[in-house]
Amino acid sequence: MHLLNLGILAHVDAGKTSLTERLLHTAGVIDELGSVDDGNTRTDTLALERQRGITIKSAVVSFPLDGVTVNLIDTPGHPDFIAEVERVLGVLDGAVLVVSAVEGVQAQTRVLMRTLRRLRIPTLVFVNKIDRRGAQDEAVLRAMARRLTRAVVPMGTATGLGTREARFVPGLGPAALDALAELDDELLSAYVEDTVSYDSLRTALADRTRQALAHPVYFGSAVTGAGVPELITGIEQLLPPAGGDPDGEMSGTVFKVERGPAGEKIAYARIFSGTLRARDRVLFGAAREEGKVTAVTVFDQGTDVRQESLGAGRIGRLWGLGGIRIGDPIRGAAGASAAERGGVPRAGEERHFAPPTLETVVVPGPGVERRSLHIALTQLAEQDPLIDVRHDEVRQETSVSLYGEVQKEVVQATLADEYGLDVTFRETTTVCIERPVGAGAAVEFNKKAPNPFLATVGLRVDPAPLGSGVDFRLEVELGAMPYAFFKAVEDTVREALGQGLHGWRVTDCTVTMTHSGYSPRQSHAHQGFDKSMSSTGADFRGLTPLVLVEALRRAGTRVYEPMHRFRLEVPADTLGGLLPVLARLGAVPQTTGTHGSLCVLEGSVPAARVHGLERRLPGLTRGEGELESAFDHYAPVTRGAVPERPRTDHNPLNRKEYLLNVTHRVSG
């Protein structure tokens, strides 16, 4: 029996968690179906999930089918929790994308399918809710072919739509043959010659599905169970098994972190190669921190059980790694080189979705200590690093990054329910970024005024291609000074770029270290190490922000705001009143088309104005307009004053203030 790590993804309310319940029931793992409305589903375990009826955190549950053991991962559908979905994508062998037969293709459906295809994750589609009033089949298929991908292969037809008697009738018909013939030259030739056999059709379907080139579509209902047996057959026969050599070098990745009843960290990890055993020592994290795995559990028959090892392809929970973070790679410590043990800079994590573009200040309520609030938010950030907790010591304020208002409500409720902290929020603002305009360089030398630090640091900042992030390079010999000093410079550069000349994160640049130097360790007779004469890591960490901001000043930076691509479907006769409003909001329509009496506009709009557009749309379109928007790119701020963000560091832009805060080694 082989193993499959399967993700269930969907737009919110498409029936994803209900389908998970039906799969568990069909597999015999649960005796009674849970209900999202009743708050008793197996995967929505948080009290907040049960109260709100939405999935907030990804959950793993395992069940056996005839020929495969499935680790099923239920993911959030609401776009505010897209970061949870992103972390899961890297551990999947296949996916089921759930689409509502009533609502059809929705905004999040498109975002998810686009990402699944880009990552080449084999994906089946389950069109749910065929028993609901208003359910459609052919219209949904046409919408998927138009708005998702042409490579959708209907695996049968639906009958009795909109009734409790709705059923799925399996069978590969002409539509399936047409779709597959476009993807397979041999099948196309046989199609033209009218010699296509059922076996060749099934073989082509399996091959193209496992290559993520074709997407079989099943119709059904998670509530009645219609179409679910056929979907299970597709999961068994069309999706690829988990790979990996259990005897190879151990490697894995962490996709979720939670805290246990005693406050201990528990890491959810997939092992890609080798075997991880309880009591093994492993390396993880940015500095290849070493830790000992004290316990391992695996998912089995709807629960998790203690086990001595976790082999390639498996997903399990690990105890004992106190410093572990989401996204950390895990490797065996045995045989690791000194460089790996000594620290390797963390590679930039691959991003599949846009980062949060909103930010808000958390305001503690009466009696809430700021220290307690900061600790609680820091622990929440362990489970969701993208909330990016920023603490401003000067203003005594803490801010968090968000995807939307629902996520804000969940953070507020979590702080109240789990930590007993009553908070409110200030108005949500948009998060911008900065990019260098040109090249700039700066250097300060050891023991040369006005540099009060025992360090030489030279840095050059150059623009880099859009979306490339931050690259740190050396133009000096790695052996010119201790490696720890180079690492201190790189780590500080990456941290300091979190706040540019206007206070926003600086990205899409290359920072090159052009000069280095230090004072070797000095000691007096019969005395210990003399810090006043010897360089330490603190010297390099203190000097680097001053050199970096000077290089940025000389390069110049420009502030960019997040832009959403939008798709508007409105009655054609309302277009005249809508276009001037779009113009005032800074929206730029790029394409216009018509579908009967409807007009479809696509274009871009500043993220800060999306909420305003949503609010005004019903009145402008008699309540018939539909808006779909998602982050697309950053564009230079061209309207109004350049937005500034308050700094939360010691402000290296003001040298005197910075030195007074950072060090007592000030000159003069």
XYZ file of C-alpha atoms in Angstrom:
668
model
C 0.000 0.000 0.000
C 1.514 3.318 -1.057
C 1.234 6.728 0.600
C -0.315 9.952 -0.715
C -0.179 13.421 0.888
C -3.345 15.066 -0.395
C -4.486 18.666 -0.005
C -8.131 19.790 -0.084
C -8.382 23.377 -1.357
C -11.289 25.658 -2.247
C -12.861 29.081 -2.124
C -14.573 29.645 1.221
C -17.959 27.860 1.599
C -17.450 25.565 -1.392
C -17.820 22.568 0.955
C -14.200 21.597 1.442
C -14.429 20.597 5.117
C -17.723 18.779 4.465
C -15.984 16.781 1.732
C -13.212 15.917 4.188
C -15.843 14.596 6.608
C -17.459 12.537 3.841
C -14.117 11.019 2.812
C -13.367 10.051 6.429
C -16.829 8.536 6.807
C -16.563 6.595 3.556
C -13.149 5.275 4.627
C -14.629 4.105 7.938
C -12.538 6.424 10.108
C -15.587 8.149 11.650
C -19.014 6.664 12.366
C -21.004 9.869 12.059
C -20.603 12.807 9.710
C -19.618 16.056 11.377
C -21.229 19.323 10.332
C -19.590 22.702 9.859
C -22.817 24.370 11.010
C -22.928 22.233 14.163
C -19.219 22.812 14.862
C -18.310 19.130 15.222
C -16.091 18.366 12.224
C -12.913 16.347 12.683
C -10.481 18.860 11.153
C -11.894 22.157 12.496
C -10.656 21.632 16.056
C -10.122 25.222 17.210
C -12.967 26.716 19.227
C -12.900 29.747 16.954
C -13.249 27.543 13.846
C -16.278 25.841 15.339
C -17.850 29.173 16.332
C -17.324 30.861 12.956
C -17.839 27.808 10.739
C -14.640 28.420 8.761
C -11.269 26.713 8.606
C -8.478 28.912 9.983
C -5.589 26.476 10.473
C -4.585 23.579 8.250
C -5.252 20.165 9.785
C -3.961 16.687 8.955
C -5.923 13.444 9.180
C -5.001 10.025 7.797
C -7.213 7.255 6.407
C -6.755 4.097 4.329
C -8.318 3.397 0.942
C -8.077 0.099 -0.946
C -4.618 0.712 -2.367
C -3.348 3.860 -0.714
C -2.944 5.462 2.709
C -3.946 9.119 2.466
C -2.634 11.921 4.666
C -5.364 14.451 3.984
C -4.668 18.120 4.727
C -7.718 20.363 5.063
C -6.784 23.988 4.353
C -8.544 27.326 4.922
C -10.682 28.652 2.081
C -10.931 32.282 3.150
C -8.362 34.481 1.347
C -7.324 36.093 4.646
C -5.689 32.762 5.583
C -3.912 32.083 2.290
C -0.595 31.855 4.176
C -1.812 28.578 5.722
C -2.435 27.209 2.226
C 0.976 28.342 1.025
C 2.825 26.426 3.716
C 0.972 23.232 2.839
C 1.665 23.334 -0.909
C 5.299 22.319 -0.508
C 4.414 18.970 1.122
C 1.659 17.787 -1.253
C 1.762 14.937 -3.763
C -1.661 15.843 -5.136
C -4.707 17.993 -4.504
C -8.482 18.094 -4.794
C -9.836 21.528 -5.722
C -13.461 21.895 -4.607
C -15.786 24.097 -6.688
C -19.401 24.889 -5.815
C -21.963 23.837 -8.426
C -24.070 26.813 -7.318
C -21.536 29.659 -7.042
C -19.189 28.231 -9.691
C -15.657 29.552 -10.229
C -14.870 32.206 -7.595
C -11.950 34.529 -6.950
C -10.042 32.184 -4.650
C -10.703 29.251 -7.005
C -8.729 31.027 -9.699
C -5.879 31.967 -7.359
C -5.558 28.381 -6.144
C -5.721 26.695 -9.559
C -3.217 29.141 -11.017
C -0.794 28.262 -8.204
C -1.399 24.510 -8.372
C -0.658 24.533 -12.102
C 2.432 26.694 -11.687
C 3.799 24.305 -9.055
C 2.821 21.291 -11.185
C 0.814 19.677 -8.383
C -1.476 16.959 -9.831
C -5.031 18.124 -9.149
C -8.518 16.631 -9.354
C -11.595 18.894 -9.323
C -14.725 18.048 -7.327
C -17.800 20.108 -8.246
C -19.761 19.984 -4.988
C -23.358 20.804 -4.024
C -25.100 19.271 -7.074
C -28.043 18.629 -4.734
C -28.538 22.334 -4.017
C -31.088 24.545 -5.755
C -29.393 26.478 -8.546
C -26.720 23.816 -9.171
C -25.294 23.713 -12.693
C -22.958 21.352 -14.495
C -22.325 22.433 -18.084
C -22.168 26.112 -17.150
C -19.598 25.364 -14.412
C -17.522 23.285 -16.860
C -17.543 26.135 -19.372
C -16.561 28.616 -16.674
C -13.673 26.380 -15.560
C -12.434 26.019 -19.140
C -12.658 29.793 -19.617
C -11.399 31.039 -16.255
C -9.197 28.219 -14.876
C -7.744 26.044 -17.634
C -8.881 24.348 -20.830
C -7.372 21.092 -19.558
C -10.447 20.053 -17.514
C -11.585 16.507 -18.247
C -15.179 15.656 -17.236
C -15.246 12.165 -15.737
C -18.996 11.767 -16.194
C -22.264 13.658 -16.011
C -24.638 14.821 -13.285
C -28.344 13.965 -13.168
C -31.156 15.317 -11.017
C -29.388 18.629 -10.446
C -30.797 20.707 -7.611
C -32.529 17.798 -5.859
C -31.639 15.335 -3.091
C -31.684 12.644 -5.788
C -28.841 14.282 -7.728
C -26.307 11.667 -8.821
C -23.013 11.396 -10.668
C -22.933 9.026 -13.643
C -19.301 8.097 -14.425
C -18.044 7.741 -17.973
C -15.453 9.264 -20.263
C -17.496 10.896 -23.013
C -16.637 12.963 -26.092
C -15.810 16.051 -24.007
C -13.119 14.108 -22.126
C -11.691 12.795 -25.378
C -11.606 16.305 -26.871
C -9.740 17.681 -23.840
C -7.178 14.854 -23.708
C -6.567 14.857 -27.475
C -5.261 18.422 -27.167
C -2.628 17.194 -24.690
C -1.506 13.912 -26.274
C -0.256 13.654 -29.874
C -0.672 9.864 -30.067
C -4.205 10.111 -28.745
C -4.927 12.915 -31.219
C -3.765 10.709 -34.125
C -5.929 7.841 -32.923
C -8.812 10.276 -32.471
C -8.509 11.478 -36.060
C -8.340 7.868 -37.281
C -11.238 6.866 -34.992
C -9.184 4.104 -33.338
C -9.204 5.329 -29.728
C -9.667 2.522 -27.188
C -10.943 2.923 -23.641
C -7.629 1.607 -22.268
C -5.568 4.122 -24.241
C -7.888 6.899 -23.060
C -7.462 5.873 -19.381
C -3.688 5.568 -19.801
C -3.435 9.028 -21.353
C -5.658 10.431 -18.605
C -3.498 8.962 -15.816
C -0.244 10.110 -17.434
C -1.386 13.665 -18.056
C -2.997 13.971 -14.618
C 0.190 12.888 -12.844
C 2.101 15.446 -14.916
C -0.401 18.112 -13.768
C -1.360 18.741 -17.398
C -4.942 17.436 -17.166
C -7.482 17.894 -14.378
C -10.243 15.263 -14.076
C -13.576 16.744 -12.953
C -16.085 14.885 -10.767
C -19.566 16.084 -9.827
C -21.167 15.239 -6.507
C -22.361 16.248 -3.070
C -20.444 15.993 0.175
C -23.780 16.044 2.023
C -25.443 13.118 0.217
C -22.256 11.287 -0.789
C -23.026 11.420 -4.511
C -19.869 11.237 -6.629
C -17.593 10.600 -3.645
C -16.862 6.891 -4.439
C -15.825 7.919 -7.955
C -13.635 10.697 -6.555
C -11.972 8.176 -4.234
C -11.270 5.925 -7.227
C -9.658 8.897 -8.964
C -7.528 9.621 -5.890
C -6.341 6.006 -5.855
C -5.700 5.606 -9.568
C -4.798 9.028 -10.965
C -2.652 10.794 -8.353
C 1.032 9.885 -7.869
C 2.286 8.243 -4.665
C 4.675 9.973 -2.286
C 8.285 9.505 -3.286
C 11.589 9.503 -1.417
C 14.314 7.055 -0.464
C 13.884 5.878 3.164
C 17.548 4.827 3.203
C 18.887 8.152 1.872
C 20.211 11.145 3.780
C 17.489 12.482 6.043
C 15.857 15.724 4.927
C 12.471 17.282 5.521
C 10.621 20.551 5.968
C 8.351 22.068 8.632
C 5.014 23.422 7.389
C 3.192 24.085 10.645
C 4.088 24.867 14.269
C 1.744 24.771 17.248
C 2.070 24.724 21.016
C 0.991 21.801 23.182
C -0.884 21.890 26.500
C 2.321 22.596 28.444
C 3.414 25.353 26.045
C 5.894 23.094 24.230
C 6.499 23.553 20.500
C 5.219 20.846 18.167
C 6.439 20.864 14.555
C 4.505 19.332 11.670
C 7.027 18.061 9.134
C 7.190 16.080 5.933
C 10.213 13.858 5.400
C 11.377 13.860 1.780
C 14.348 11.534 2.134
C 15.782 9.169 4.721
C 14.218 8.274 8.061
C 13.884 10.436 11.168
C 13.878 8.570 14.487
C 12.952 9.608 17.992
C 16.070 10.720 19.905
C 17.853 11.654 16.644
C 19.829 14.899 16.634
C 18.977 17.151 13.700
C 20.029 20.494 12.229
C 17.368 23.093 11.470
C 16.822 26.796 10.937
C 18.856 29.745 9.704
C 21.937 28.930 11.772
C 21.611 25.163 11.441
C 20.715 24.972 15.110
C 21.131 21.500 16.522
C 18.357 19.857 18.496
C 17.165 16.474 19.659
C 13.826 15.048 18.579
C 12.312 13.719 21.793
C 9.129 12.202 20.353
C 7.470 11.456 17.007
C 3.815 10.843 16.167
C 2.298 9.901 12.813
C -1.257 10.276 11.558
C -3.228 7.041 11.393
C -6.933 6.148 11.159
C -8.126 9.656 11.929
C -5.831 10.231 14.906
C -2.102 10.477 15.609
C -0.119 7.718 17.289
C 3.317 7.564 18.904
C 5.948 5.983 16.693
C 9.698 5.506 16.832
C 10.444 6.741 13.301
C 9.161 8.808 10.383
C 10.156 7.571 6.931
C 10.444 9.268 3.536
C 7.093 10.492 2.244
C 5.463 10.538 5.694
C 4.038 13.498 7.605
C 4.347 13.573 11.378
C 4.600 15.724 14.477
C 7.936 16.301 16.208
C 8.653 17.279 19.828
C 11.845 18.652 21.339
C 12.928 21.294 18.811
C 12.384 24.471 20.837
C 13.759 26.901 18.256
C 11.965 25.434 15.228
C 10.082 27.760 12.858
C 7.672 27.328 9.986
C 9.603 26.807 6.750
C 12.700 25.408 8.456
C 14.469 22.613 6.609
C 15.515 19.635 8.742
C 18.653 17.570 8.149
C 20.422 14.852 10.035
C 23.164 16.159 12.345
C 25.333 13.067 11.959
C 28.110 13.736 9.494
C 27.239 17.408 9.022
C 30.196 19.616 8.147
C 31.593 22.288 10.438
C 30.254 24.988 8.117
C 26.744 23.564 8.399
C 27.028 23.446 12.179
C 28.591 26.897 12.359
C 25.796 28.634 10.529
C 24.625 29.006 6.974
C 22.566 32.053 6.023
C 18.925 31.154 5.562
C 17.885 31.053 1.930
C 14.875 33.153 1.014
C 11.699 31.108 1.367
C 9.870 30.528 -1.885
C 6.678 32.535 -2.121
C 3.632 31.248 -3.985
C 1.185 33.956 -2.942
C 1.557 37.668 -2.272
C 2.613 38.774 1.224
C 0.084 40.693 3.355
C -0.534 44.209 2.064
C -2.335 45.583 5.135
C -1.115 46.642 8.562
C -2.724 47.730 11.812
C -1.643 48.801 15.301
C -2.848 46.574 18.152
C -4.261 48.680 20.993
C -4.275 46.979 24.429
C -7.499 47.301 26.384
C -7.828 48.304 30.056
C -5.569 46.266 32.306
C -3.642 44.611 29.458
C 0.122 44.745 29.997
C 2.101 45.572 26.861
C 4.682 42.917 27.724
C 1.994 40.205 27.931
C 0.546 41.390 24.626
C 3.944 41.311 22.939
C 4.614 37.752 24.181
C 1.193 36.586 22.971
C 1.637 38.154 19.517
C 5.126 36.675 19.259
C 3.674 33.224 19.915
C 0.968 33.813 17.289
C 3.717 34.800 14.843
C 5.350 31.398 15.417
C 2.225 29.850 13.902
C 1.831 32.525 11.232
C 5.148 34.335 10.536
C 3.540 36.619 7.957
C 1.704 38.620 10.630
C 5.163 40.198 11.107
C 4.946 41.631 14.628
C 6.681 45.048 14.778
C 7.297 46.674 18.161
C 7.949 50.405 18.325
C 9.861 51.127 21.564
C 9.615 54.898 21.130
C 5.828 55.020 20.748
C 5.226 51.841 22.773
C 3.133 50.428 19.942
C 2.898 46.971 18.380
C 1.679 46.485 14.819
C 0.877 43.381 12.776
C 0.548 42.665 9.064
C -2.729 41.220 7.770
C -4.472 39.974 4.644
C -7.880 41.341 5.607
C -10.503 42.288 8.152
C -11.551 38.710 8.934
C -7.990 37.852 9.915
C -8.000 40.904 12.208
C -11.155 39.625 13.907
C -9.570 36.184 14.345
C -6.423 37.670 15.916
C -8.613 39.686 18.288
C -10.699 36.647 19.259
C -7.614 34.430 19.675
C -5.962 36.941 22.007
C -9.152 37.091 24.071
C -9.921 33.350 24.165
C -6.433 31.862 24.501
C -4.523 34.614 26.321
C -7.237 36.553 28.142
C -6.144 39.804 26.462
C -8.724 42.365 25.391
C -7.495 44.411 22.403
C -8.795 46.677 19.675
C -7.171 47.871 16.456
C -6.512 51.155 14.769
C -7.606 51.743 11.210
C -6.015 49.319 8.744
C -3.394 50.879 6.460
C -1.641 49.669 3.324
C 1.875 48.219 3.469
C 4.211 49.651 0.826
C 7.757 48.684 -0.155
C 10.866 50.583 -1.228
C 13.180 49.796 -4.123
C 16.571 51.397 -4.897
C 16.532 53.912 -7.744
C 20.245 53.611 -8.590
C 23.522 52.384 -7.145
C 25.070 53.788 -3.969
C 28.083 52.900 -1.839
C 29.458 53.865 1.555
C 32.307 52.751 3.817
C 33.553 53.454 7.325
C 37.015 52.380 8.476
C 38.168 50.938 11.775
C 39.808 53.530 14.083
C 39.015 56.403 11.696
C 36.686 59.191 12.812
C 33.753 59.511 12.902
C 33.441 55.705 13.244
C 33.263 54.787 16.965
C 33.145 51.028 16.286
C 36.126 48.663 16.026
C 35.100 47.502 12.562
C 35.500 48.316 8.887
C 32.370 47.891 6.780
C 31.852 48.928 3.173
C 28.587 48.260 1.355
C 27.258 48.889 -2.132
C 23.543 48.767 -2.959
C 22.439 48.020 -6.528
C 18.930 47.636 -7.977
C 17.956 44.070 -8.868
C 15.157 42.640 -11.070
C 11.594 42.969 -9.822
C 10.619 40.163 -7.503
C 14.193 39.033 -6.872
C 14.217 39.961 -3.171
C 17.530 40.690 -1.447
C 20.864 39.169 -2.455
C 23.946 39.593 -0.272
C 27.385 39.207 -1.879
C 31.046 39.548 -0.952
C 33.780 41.405 -2.835
C 36.223 40.751 -0.015
C 38.035 37.549 0.879
C 35.998 35.306 3.172
C 39.164 34.583 5.148
C 39.950 38.258 5.751
C 38.290 38.115 9.166
C 36.388 35.597 11.311
C 33.297 34.156 9.642
C 31.123 35.270 12.572
C 31.801 38.921 11.661
C 30.719 38.390 8.044
C 27.579 36.684 9.279
C 26.890 39.569 11.685
C 27.075 41.997 8.742
C 24.788 39.921 6.504
C 22.223 39.282 9.222
C 22.192 42.979 10.136
C 21.851 44.042 6.489
C 18.805 41.812 6.056
C 17.273 43.090 9.281
C 18.051 46.756 8.562
C 16.494 46.531 5.085
C 13.185 46.031 6.861
C 13.058 49.829 7.171
C 14.304 51.984 4.322
C 14.592 55.746 3.891
C 10.803 56.108 4.151
C 10.352 53.352 6.747
C 9.201 50.590 4.362
C 10.875 47.245 3.656
C 13.562 47.570 0.957
C 13.566 44.783 -1.606
C 14.736 43.861 -5.102
C 18.327 44.847 -4.495
C 21.822 43.417 -4.272
C 23.959 44.435 -1.298
C 27.667 43.819 -1.775
C 30.245 43.996 1.018
C 33.151 45.928 -0.486
C 35.396 46.529 2.547
C 36.076 44.610 5.744
C 38.458 44.888 8.663
C 38.700 44.262 12.392
C 40.931 44.564 15.443
C 42.289 41.158 16.459
C 41.683 39.809 19.938
C 43.794 41.656 22.506
C 44.645 40.565 26.056
C 46.712 42.093 28.867
C 49.143 40.014 30.892
C 47.367 38.049 33.635
C 44.057 39.513 32.456
C 41.258 38.348 30.219
C 39.936 39.510 26.886
C 40.046 43.321 26.450
C 36.836 44.417 24.710
C 38.013 48.019 24.367
C 40.811 46.934 21.995
C 39.233 43.920 20.250
C 36.445 43.742 17.671
C 33.266 41.914 18.586
C 30.130 41.015 16.677
C 28.447 43.984 18.351
C 30.832 46.351 16.523
C 29.734 45.016 13.145
C 26.077 44.910 14.113
C 26.299 48.509 15.324
C 28.166 49.922 12.319
C 26.356 48.123 9.498
C 23.032 50.065 9.688
C 24.912 53.407 9.460
C 26.848 52.304 6.374
C 23.774 50.740 4.786
C 21.498 53.782 5.128
C 24.227 56.015 3.726
C 24.543 53.710 0.721
C 20.757 53.801 0.365
C 20.780 57.617 0.570
C 23.254 57.765 -2.292
C 21.307 55.212 -4.302
C 17.940 56.769 -3.549
C 14.772 54.752 -3.013
C 11.282 54.967 -4.420
C 8.111 53.915 -2.568
C 5.816 51.418 -4.303
C 2.232 50.647 -3.304
C 0.474 47.275 -3.761
C -1.816 47.018 -6.775
C -4.666 44.548 -7.216
C -5.790 43.170 -10.532
C -9.559 43.326 -10.697
C -12.302 41.720 -12.726
C -15.674 43.470 -12.743
C -18.819 41.892 -14.170
C -21.589 44.509 -14.335
C -24.765 45.234 -16.324
C -23.678 46.972 -19.520
C -26.060 49.896 -18.967
C -24.334 50.785 -15.663
C -20.894 51.213 -17.211
C -21.306 54.949 -17.832
C -21.720 55.711 -14.135
C -19.041 53.244 -13.035
C -16.090 54.412 -15.143
C -15.738 57.895 -13.534
C -15.753 56.275 -10.067
C -13.037 53.858 -11.138
C -10.962 56.782 -12.396
C -11.316 58.653 -9.077
C -10.184 55.527 -7.212
C -7.063 55.271 -9.350
C -8.270 52.128 -11.152
C -7.032 51.570 -14.680
C -9.297 49.379 -16.867
C -7.195 47.433 -19.370
C -9.620 45.112 -21.178
C -13.351 45.288 -21.749
C -15.637 42.582 -23.125
C -19.307 41.687 -23.222
C -21.210 38.493 -22.428
C -24.814 39.095 -23.402
C -26.152 41.955 -21.273
C -23.094 41.907 -19.015
C -19.895 43.868 -19.424
C -16.586 42.486 -18.099
C -13.794 44.914 -17.177
C -10.321 43.842 -16.134
C -7.556 46.110 -14.928
C -5.606 47.267 -11.877
C -6.496 49.318 -8.802
C -4.476 50.426 -5.746
C -4.974 47.935 -2.906
C -5.841 50.794 -0.552
C -8.907 51.599 -2.662
C -10.309 48.090 -3.158
C -12.480 48.357 -0.051
C -13.913 51.653 -1.314
C -14.763 50.043 -4.639
C -16.446 47.100 -2.896
C -18.522 49.509 -0.811
C -19.723 51.599 -3.772
C -20.281 48.814 -6.300
C -23.799 47.692 -5.218
C -25.208 51.207 -5.513
C -23.601 51.758 -8.908
C -24.787 48.455 -10.406
C -28.235 47.913 -8.819
C -26.666 45.219 -6.661
C -25.832 43.119 -9.735
C -22.108 43.882 -10.025
C -19.507 41.251 -9.111
C -15.951 42.217 -8.157
C -12.999 39.836 -8.059
C -9.613 41.203 -6.997
C -6.234 39.869 -5.946
C -2.769 41.309 -5.413
C -0.843 41.577 -8.671
C 2.195 43.845 -8.377
C 3.716 46.938 -6.768
C 3.644 50.252 -8.611
C 5.352 53.598 -7.833
C 3.249 55.946 -5.705
C 2.224 58.741 -8.062
C -0.756 60.308 -6.276
C -0.402 62.578 -3.249
C 2.464 62.673 -0.773
C 4.925 59.809 -0.520
C 3.683 57.609 2.357
C 6.025 57.403 5.337
C 6.112 54.656 7.947
C 7.243 55.373 11.535
C 10.520 53.663 12.359
C 10.746 51.059 15.113
C 14.555 50.805 15.304
C 17.219 53.157 16.707
C 16.957 55.248 13.498
C 20.350 55.128 11.751
C 19.061 57.982 9.543
C 19.866 60.244 12.520
C 23.498 59.410 13.317
C 23.694 61.290 16.614
C 20.462 59.794 17.945
C 21.476 56.326 16.746
C 24.895 56.400 18.419
C 23.468 57.662 21.694
C 21.066 54.725 21.700
C 23.425 52.021 20.463
C 26.836 52.627 22.005
C 28.812 54.659 24.527
C 31.852 54.678 22.189
C 30.920 58.050 20.685
C 33.609 60.399 19.524
C 34.199 63.874 20.913
